PDB file of C-alpha atoms in Angstrom:
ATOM      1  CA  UNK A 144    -132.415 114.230 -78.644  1.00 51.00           C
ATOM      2  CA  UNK A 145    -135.158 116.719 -76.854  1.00 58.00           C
ATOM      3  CA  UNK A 146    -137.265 118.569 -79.270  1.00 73.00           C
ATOM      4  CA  UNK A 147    -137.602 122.299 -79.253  1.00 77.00           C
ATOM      5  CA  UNK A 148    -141.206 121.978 -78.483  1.00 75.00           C
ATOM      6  CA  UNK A 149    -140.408 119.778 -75.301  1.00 73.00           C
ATOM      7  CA  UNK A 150    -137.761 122.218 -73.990  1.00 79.00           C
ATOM      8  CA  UNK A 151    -140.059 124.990 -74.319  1.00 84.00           C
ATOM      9  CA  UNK A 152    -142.745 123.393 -72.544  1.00 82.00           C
ATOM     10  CA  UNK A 153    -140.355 123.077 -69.408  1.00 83.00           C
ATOM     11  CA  UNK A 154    -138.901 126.262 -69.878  1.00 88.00           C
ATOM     12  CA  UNK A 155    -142.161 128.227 -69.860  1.00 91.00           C
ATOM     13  CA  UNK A 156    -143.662 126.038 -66.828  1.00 90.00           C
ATOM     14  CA  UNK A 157    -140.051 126.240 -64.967  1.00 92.00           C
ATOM     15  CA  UNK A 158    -140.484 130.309 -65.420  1.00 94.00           C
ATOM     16  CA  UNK A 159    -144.213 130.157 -64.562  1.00 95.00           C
ATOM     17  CA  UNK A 160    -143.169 128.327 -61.552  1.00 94.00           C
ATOM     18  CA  UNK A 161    -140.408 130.417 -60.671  1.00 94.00           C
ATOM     19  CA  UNK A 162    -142.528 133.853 -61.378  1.00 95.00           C
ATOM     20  CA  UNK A 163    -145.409 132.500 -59.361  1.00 94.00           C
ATOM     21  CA  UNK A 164    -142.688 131.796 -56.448  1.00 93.00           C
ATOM     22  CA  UNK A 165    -141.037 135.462 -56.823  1.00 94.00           C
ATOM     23  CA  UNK A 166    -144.283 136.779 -56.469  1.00 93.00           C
ATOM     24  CA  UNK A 167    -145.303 135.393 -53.367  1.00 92.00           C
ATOM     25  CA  UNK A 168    -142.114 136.078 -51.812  1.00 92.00           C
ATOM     26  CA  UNK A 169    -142.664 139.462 -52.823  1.00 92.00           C
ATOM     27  CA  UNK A 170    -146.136 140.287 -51.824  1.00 91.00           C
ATOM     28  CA  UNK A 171    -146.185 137.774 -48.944  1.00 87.00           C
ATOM     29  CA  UNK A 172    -146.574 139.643 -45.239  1.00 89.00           C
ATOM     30  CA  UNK A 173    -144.580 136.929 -43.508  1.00 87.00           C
ATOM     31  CA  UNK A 174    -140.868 137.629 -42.138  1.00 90.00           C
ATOM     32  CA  UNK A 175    -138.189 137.110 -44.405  1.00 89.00           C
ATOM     33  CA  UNK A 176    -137.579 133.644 -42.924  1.00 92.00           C
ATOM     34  CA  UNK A 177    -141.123 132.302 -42.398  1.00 91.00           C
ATOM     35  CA  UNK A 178    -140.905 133.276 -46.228  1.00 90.00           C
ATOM     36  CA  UNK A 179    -138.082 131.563 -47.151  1.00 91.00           C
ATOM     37  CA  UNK A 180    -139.212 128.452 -44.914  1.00 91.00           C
ATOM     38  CA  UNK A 181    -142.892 128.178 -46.600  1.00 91.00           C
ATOM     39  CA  UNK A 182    -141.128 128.911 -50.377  1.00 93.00           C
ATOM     40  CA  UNK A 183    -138.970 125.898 -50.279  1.00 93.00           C
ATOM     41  CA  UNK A 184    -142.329 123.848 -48.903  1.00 92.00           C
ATOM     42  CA  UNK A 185    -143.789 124.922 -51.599  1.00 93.00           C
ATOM     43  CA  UNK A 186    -141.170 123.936 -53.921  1.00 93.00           C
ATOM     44  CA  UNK A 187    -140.472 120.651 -52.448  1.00 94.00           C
ATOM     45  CA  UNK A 188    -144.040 119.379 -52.925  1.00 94.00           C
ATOM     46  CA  UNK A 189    -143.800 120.887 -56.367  1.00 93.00           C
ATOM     47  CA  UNK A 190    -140.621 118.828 -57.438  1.00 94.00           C
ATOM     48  CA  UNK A 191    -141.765 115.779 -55.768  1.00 95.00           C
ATOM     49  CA  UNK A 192    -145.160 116.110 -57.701  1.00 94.00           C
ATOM     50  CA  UNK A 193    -143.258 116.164 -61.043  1.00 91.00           C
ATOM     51  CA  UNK A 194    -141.204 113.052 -59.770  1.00 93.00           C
ATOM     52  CA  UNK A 195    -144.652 111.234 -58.998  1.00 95.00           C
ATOM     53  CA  UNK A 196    -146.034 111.637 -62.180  1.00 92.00           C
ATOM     54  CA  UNK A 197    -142.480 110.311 -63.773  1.00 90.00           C
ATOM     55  CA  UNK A 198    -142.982 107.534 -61.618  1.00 92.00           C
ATOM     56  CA  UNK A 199    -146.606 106.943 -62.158  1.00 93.00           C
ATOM     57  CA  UNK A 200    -145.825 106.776 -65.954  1.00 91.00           C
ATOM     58  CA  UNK A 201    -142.853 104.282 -65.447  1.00 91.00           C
ATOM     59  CA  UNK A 202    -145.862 102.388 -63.344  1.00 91.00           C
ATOM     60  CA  UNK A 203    -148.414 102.378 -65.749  1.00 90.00           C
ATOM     61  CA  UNK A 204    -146.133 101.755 -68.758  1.00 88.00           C
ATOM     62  CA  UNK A 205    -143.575  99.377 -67.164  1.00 90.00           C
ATOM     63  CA  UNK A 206    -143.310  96.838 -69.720  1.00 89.00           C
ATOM     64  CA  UNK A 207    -142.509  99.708 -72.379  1.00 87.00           C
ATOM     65  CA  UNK A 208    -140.314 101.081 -69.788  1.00 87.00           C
ATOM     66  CA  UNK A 209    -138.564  97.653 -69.497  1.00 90.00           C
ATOM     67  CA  UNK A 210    -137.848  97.661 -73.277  1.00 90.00           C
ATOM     68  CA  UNK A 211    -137.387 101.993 -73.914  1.00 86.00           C
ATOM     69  CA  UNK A 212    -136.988 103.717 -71.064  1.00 84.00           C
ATOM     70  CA  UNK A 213    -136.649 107.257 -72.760  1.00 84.00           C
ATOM     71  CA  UNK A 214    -140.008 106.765 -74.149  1.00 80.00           C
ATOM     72  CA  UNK A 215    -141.613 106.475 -71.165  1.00 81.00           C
ATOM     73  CA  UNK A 216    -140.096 109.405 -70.056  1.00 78.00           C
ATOM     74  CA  UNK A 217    -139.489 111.964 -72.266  1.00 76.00           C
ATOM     75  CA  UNK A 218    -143.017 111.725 -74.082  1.00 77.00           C
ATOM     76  CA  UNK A 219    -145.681 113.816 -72.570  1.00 76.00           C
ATOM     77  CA  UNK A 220    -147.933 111.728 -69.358  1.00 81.00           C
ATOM     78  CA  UNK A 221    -151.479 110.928 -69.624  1.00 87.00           C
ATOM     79  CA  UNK A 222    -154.900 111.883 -67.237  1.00 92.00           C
ATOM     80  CA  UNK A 223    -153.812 108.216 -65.441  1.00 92.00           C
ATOM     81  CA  UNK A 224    -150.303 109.216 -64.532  1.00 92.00           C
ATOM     82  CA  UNK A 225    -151.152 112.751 -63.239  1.00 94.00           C
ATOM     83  CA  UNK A 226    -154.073 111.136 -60.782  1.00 95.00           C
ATOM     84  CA  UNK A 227    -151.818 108.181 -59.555  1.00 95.00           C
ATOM     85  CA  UNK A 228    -149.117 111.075 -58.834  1.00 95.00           C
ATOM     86  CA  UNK A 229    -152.085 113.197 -57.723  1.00 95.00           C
ATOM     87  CA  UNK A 230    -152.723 110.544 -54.738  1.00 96.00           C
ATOM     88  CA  UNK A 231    -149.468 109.837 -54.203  1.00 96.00           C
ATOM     89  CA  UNK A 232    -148.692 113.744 -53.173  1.00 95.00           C
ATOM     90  CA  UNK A 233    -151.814 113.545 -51.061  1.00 95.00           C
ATOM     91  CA  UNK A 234    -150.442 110.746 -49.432  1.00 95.00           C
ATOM     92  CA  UNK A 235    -147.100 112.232 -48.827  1.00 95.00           C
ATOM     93  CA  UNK A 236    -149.085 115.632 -47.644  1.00 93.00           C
ATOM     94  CA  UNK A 237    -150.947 112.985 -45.264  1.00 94.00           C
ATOM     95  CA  UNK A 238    -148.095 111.428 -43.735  1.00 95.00           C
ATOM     96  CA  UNK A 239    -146.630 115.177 -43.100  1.00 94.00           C
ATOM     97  CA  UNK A 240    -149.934 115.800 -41.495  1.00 94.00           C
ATOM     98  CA  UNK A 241    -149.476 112.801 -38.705  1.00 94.00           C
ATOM     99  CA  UNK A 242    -146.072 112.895 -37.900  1.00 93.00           C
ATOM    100  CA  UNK A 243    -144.888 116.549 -38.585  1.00 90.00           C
ATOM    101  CA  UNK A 244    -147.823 118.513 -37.520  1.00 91.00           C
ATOM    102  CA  UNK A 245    -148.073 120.193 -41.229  1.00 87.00           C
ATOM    103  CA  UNK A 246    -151.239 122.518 -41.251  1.00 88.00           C
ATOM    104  CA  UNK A 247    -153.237 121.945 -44.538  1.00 89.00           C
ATOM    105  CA  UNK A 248    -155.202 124.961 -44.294  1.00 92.00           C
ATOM    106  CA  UNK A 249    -151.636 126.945 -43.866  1.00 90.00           C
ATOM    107  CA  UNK A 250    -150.451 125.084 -46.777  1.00 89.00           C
ATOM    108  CA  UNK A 251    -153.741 125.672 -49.347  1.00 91.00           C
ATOM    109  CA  UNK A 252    -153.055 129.540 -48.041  1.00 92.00           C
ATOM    110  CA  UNK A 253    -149.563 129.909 -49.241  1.00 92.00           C
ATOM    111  CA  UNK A 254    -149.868 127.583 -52.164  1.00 93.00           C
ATOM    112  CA  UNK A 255    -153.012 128.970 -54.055  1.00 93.00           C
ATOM    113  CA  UNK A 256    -151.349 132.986 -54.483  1.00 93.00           C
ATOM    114  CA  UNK A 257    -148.271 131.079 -56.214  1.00 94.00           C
ATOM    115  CA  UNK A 258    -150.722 129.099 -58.234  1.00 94.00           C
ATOM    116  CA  UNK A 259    -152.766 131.770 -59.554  1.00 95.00           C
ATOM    117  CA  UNK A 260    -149.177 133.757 -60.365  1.00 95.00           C
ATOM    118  CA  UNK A 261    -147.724 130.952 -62.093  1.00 95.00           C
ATOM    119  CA  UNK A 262    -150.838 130.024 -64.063  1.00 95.00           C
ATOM    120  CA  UNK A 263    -151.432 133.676 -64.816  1.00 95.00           C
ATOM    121  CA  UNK A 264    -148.006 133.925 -66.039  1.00 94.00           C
ATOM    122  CA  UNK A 265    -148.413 130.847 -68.222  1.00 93.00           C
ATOM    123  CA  UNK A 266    -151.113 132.211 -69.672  1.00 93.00           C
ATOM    124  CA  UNK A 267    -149.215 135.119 -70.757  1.00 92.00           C
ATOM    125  CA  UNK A 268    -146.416 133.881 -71.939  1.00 91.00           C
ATOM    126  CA  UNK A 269    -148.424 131.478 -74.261  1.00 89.00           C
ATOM    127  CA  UNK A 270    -150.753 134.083 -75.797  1.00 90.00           C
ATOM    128  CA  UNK A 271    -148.072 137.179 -75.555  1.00 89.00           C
ATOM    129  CA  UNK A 272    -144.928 135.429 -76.301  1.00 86.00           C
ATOM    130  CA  UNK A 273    -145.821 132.564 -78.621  1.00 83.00           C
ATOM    131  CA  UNK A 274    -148.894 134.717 -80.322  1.00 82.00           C
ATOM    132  CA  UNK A 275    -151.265 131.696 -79.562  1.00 79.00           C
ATOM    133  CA  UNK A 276    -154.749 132.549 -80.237  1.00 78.00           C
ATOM    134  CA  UNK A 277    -156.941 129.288 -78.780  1.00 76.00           C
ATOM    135  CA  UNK A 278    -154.847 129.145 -75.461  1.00 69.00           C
TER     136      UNK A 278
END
C-alpha cells in the first residue's frame, strides 16, 4: 500500500502541473486552438518524461526489479535515473526535430511560462499549505 506522504507528493506536483498548464492557457496570446495544440505538446513530453525516469529506474535497478518490482517503482528515483530519462526526452525531442519539423525555440517559449507557474505553485503549496519552513 502507497503511503500518505507518496500520494501527496503526486498530488501536489499533478496540481502544480495542472495550475502551471491553466495558466498558460489563460494568459497565452495564441488562438484557442494553437493553445490547445501546444498544451497537449506540452503535456505529452511531460508524461513521457515521468515514464522515462520509471524506465530509467527499472534500467538501472533491473536485477531488483527482476526480484520486487514495486520497489523499483514506487520508491522515490535517484540523480542517475532522472539524467538517463533526461537524455532520453532529448532524444525523443531530437527525433521530433528531424522528421516532424518541431521548432525548439517554439517549444523552450511555451514550456518555460508553464514551468515557472507550476514551480511557483509548488512552492506555495509546500510553504502555505503544508506550513514548511526550509522549503
Amino acid at each position: 500500500m502507497l503511503s500518505t506522504t507518496v500520494l501527496m507528493t503526486i498530488a501536489i506536483n499533478t496540481i502544480s502541473i495542472a495550475a502551471g498548464l491553466a495558466i498558460y492557457y489563460i494568459s497565452s496570446k495564441l488562438g484557442v486552438n494553437e493553445r490547445k495544440k501546444v498544451i497537449e505538446q506540452l503535456t505529452s513530453y511531460i508524461i513521457n518524461f515521468v515514464l522515462f525516469i520509471w524506465l530509467a529506474k527499472i534500467i538501472w535497478q533491473f536485477p531488483l526489479f527482476i526480484s520486487d518490482p514495486v520497489a523499483v517503482l514506487a520508491y522515490p528515483s535517484n540523480a542517475q535515473a532522472f539524467y538517463l530519462a533526461l537524455f532520453l526526452i532529448l532524444i525523443q525531442i531530437s527525433y521530433h526535430r528531424k522528421k516532424r519539423g518541431l521548432n525548439i525555440q517554439e517549444l523552450l517559449f511555451h514550456f518555460i511560462p508553464v514551468f515557472l507557474s507550476a514551480s511557483f505553485t509548488y512552492q506555495f503549496i509546500d510553504i502555505v499549505w503544508l506550513n514548511n519552513q526550509f522549503a
